[in-house]
Amino acid sequence: MIIIMLGAPGTGKGTVSGMLSNELNIPQVSTGDIFRKHINEHTELGELAEKYISKGQLVPDDVTIDLVKDRLQQQDVQSGVILDGFPRTVKQAEALDNMLENMNKNVSMTINLTTPEKELIERIVNRRQCPNCKASYNLVLNPPKKENICDKCGHELTKRKDDNKDTFKDRLKTYFNQTSPLVDYYEKQNKLYSALVSQSINKMGKDVTKDVVEYIKKNHIT
Ligand code: ADP
Ligand code: ZN
């Protein structure tokens, strides 16, 4: 099963991916997490990626496509994977379709998360992450029990450098210009599942995850 997560920054792609990964027992691959790991480890790729990430722009397609191509060869993703944050351009989507075709596989479904813009910015500035176990918190909606300490593993929480108002605006622009055309792309392939994630209708990541799991069972998606 190959699931793609689409959605603007702050819609909860990472949260839903993590929960789906547990429910479906397949790994989550986040290109953003991979880039951040490289940045922390000061690799060559990390240095290149940081230039783009800090401006709210996309890392160039050729670099990103090569990275994912390698990752999809690894053993742990052969029976399924949740792609969190890839593809993000039509070129990446076409490259993915090619890669999968060569492996006799195809995209099972694309989950497109949408959230009103006002809620997105709130979530982004209040987001904190555990660098150790990757747990995600929101200082308002889902704060840790002890200030700035991960409930699950006790590690100190961090805030992503690009989770500030200015970079968020650029990330949102990048999303609308370069990534949102993928909604059409997958709609045309009949692979799109859209869900609204919003406090205003009391539907958050965990509710969407439940709906998706039911949808997968009902429609025998493999
Ligand atoms: P978000 O969706 O909240 O912006 P991510 O962790 O998915 O967060 O991505 C963080 C940054 O990493 C993006 O703003 C972009 O610069 C870079 N990035 C992640 N995935 C890709 C991709 N598929 N193509 C190009 N750049 C990417
Ligand atoms: Zn933790």
Tab-separated table of N, CA and C and ligand atoms in Angstrom, residues 9-10 13 30-33 35-36 52-53 57-59 64 85-88 92 127 160 162 171, ligand 1:
chain	number	residue	atom	x	y	z
A	9	PRO	N	1.234	23.474	4.795
A	9	PRO	CA	1.914	23.361	6.082
A	9	PRO	C	0.947	23.649	7.227
A	10	GLY	N	0.975	22.779	8.226
A	10	GLY	CA	0.115	23.001	9.391
A	10	GLY	C	-1.207	22.257	9.341
A	13	LYS	N	-0.260	16.868	8.291
A	13	LYS	CA	0.215	15.716	7.514
A	13	LYS	C	1.033	14.754	8.387
A	30	SER	N	9.018	10.850	5.777
A	30	SER	CA	8.806	12.291	5.647
A	30	SER	C	10.056	12.928	5.050
A	31	THR	N	9.917	13.499	3.869
A	31	THR	CA	11.080	14.148	3.244
A	31	THR	C	11.556	15.316	4.113
A	32	GLY	N	10.622	16.034	4.739
A	32	GLY	CA	10.991	17.138	5.632
A	32	GLY	C	11.865	16.632	6.778
A	33	ASP	N	11.467	15.509	7.401
A	33	ASP	CA	12.266	14.934	8.494
A	33	ASP	C	13.648	14.504	8.004
A	35	PHE	N	15.344	15.760	5.478
A	35	PHE	CA	16.151	16.976	5.279
A	35	PHE	C	16.618	17.551	6.622
A	36	ARG	N	15.716	17.581	7.612
A	36	ARG	CA	16.100	18.151	8.918
A	36	ARG	C	17.205	17.329	9.582
A	52	TYR	N	17.064	26.405	1.114
A	52	TYR	CA	15.698	26.497	0.594
A	52	TYR	C	14.674	26.486	1.729
A	53	ILE	N	14.865	25.564	2.666
A	53	ILE	CA	13.887	25.395	3.752
A	53	ILE	C	13.747	26.686	4.558
A	57	GLN	N	11.053	27.766	0.629
A	57	GLN	CA	11.014	27.265	-0.750
A	57	GLN	C	11.246	25.766	-0.781
A	58	LEU	N	10.979	25.172	-1.929
A	58	LEU	CA	11.190	23.737	-2.064
A	58	LEU	C	12.642	23.423	-2.393
A	59	VAL	N	13.126	22.340	-1.852
A	59	VAL	CA	14.429	21.813	-2.236
A	59	VAL	C	14.288	21.369	-3.699
A	64	THR	N	15.583	15.993	-4.541
A	64	THR	CA	14.524	15.351	-3.754
A	64	THR	C	14.110	14.019	-4.379
A	85	GLY	N	4.779	14.335	2.609
A	85	GLY	CA	5.501	15.504	2.080
A	85	GLY	C	6.193	15.261	0.752
A	86	PHE	N	5.936	14.153	0.144
A	86	PHE	CA	6.432	13.867	-1.212
A	86	PHE	C	5.343	13.097	-1.935
A	87	PRO	N	5.029	13.448	-3.186
A	87	PRO	CA	5.558	14.525	-4.001
A	87	PRO	C	4.995	15.892	-3.624
A	88	ARG	N	5.697	16.930	-4.037
A	88	ARG	CA	5.274	18.299	-3.781
A	88	ARG	C	5.234	19.134	-5.047
A	92	GLN	N	7.757	15.907	-9.461
A	92	GLN	CA	7.996	14.840	-8.472
A	92	GLN	C	6.942	13.744	-8.591
A	127	ARG	N	3.454	25.099	17.418
A	127	ARG	CA	3.912	23.714	17.289
A	127	ARG	C	5.273	23.501	17.943
A	160	ARG	N	10.661	24.155	15.301
A	160	ARG	CA	11.293	24.223	13.984
A	160	ARG	C	11.595	25.670	13.617
A	162	ASP	N	11.667	27.036	10.789
A	162	ASP	CA	10.773	27.596	9.762
A	162	ASP	C	9.335	27.762	10.266
A	171	ARG	N	5.981	29.584	2.838
A	171	ARG	CA	5.674	28.154	2.665
A	171	ARG	C	4.278	27.976	2.082
B	1	ADP	P1	5.489	21.441	6.134
B	1	ADP	O1	4.589	20.676	5.235
B	1	ADP	O2	4.877	21.744	7.442
B	1	ADP	O3	6.046	22.667	5.495
B	1	ADP	P2	7.715	19.452	5.951
B	1	ADP	O4	8.440	18.913	7.111
B	1	ADP	O5	6.938	18.495	5.117
B	1	ADP	O6	6.775	20.596	6.552
B	1	ADP	O7	8.736	20.213	4.989
B	1	ADP	C1	9.618	21.190	5.451
B	1	ADP	C2	10.399	21.792	4.308
B	1	ADP	O8	11.209	20.786	3.689
B	1	ADP	C3	9.553	22.337	3.169
B	1	ADP	O9	9.147	23.668	3.411
B	1	ADP	C4	10.522	22.232	1.976
B	1	ADP	O10	11.441	23.297	1.994
B	1	ADP	C5	11.285	20.956	2.293
B	1	ADP	N1	10.655	19.798	1.628
B	1	ADP	C6	10.003	18.755	2.218
B	1	ADP	N2	9.546	17.872	1.316
B	1	ADP	C7	9.919	18.352	0.101
B	1	ADP	C8	9.731	17.911	-1.244
B	1	ADP	N3	9.048	16.802	-1.538
B	1	ADP	N4	10.261	18.675	-2.239
B	1	ADP	C9	10.960	19.782	-1.970
B	1	ADP	N5	11.149	20.268	-0.737
B	1	ADP	C10	10.644	19.569	0.300
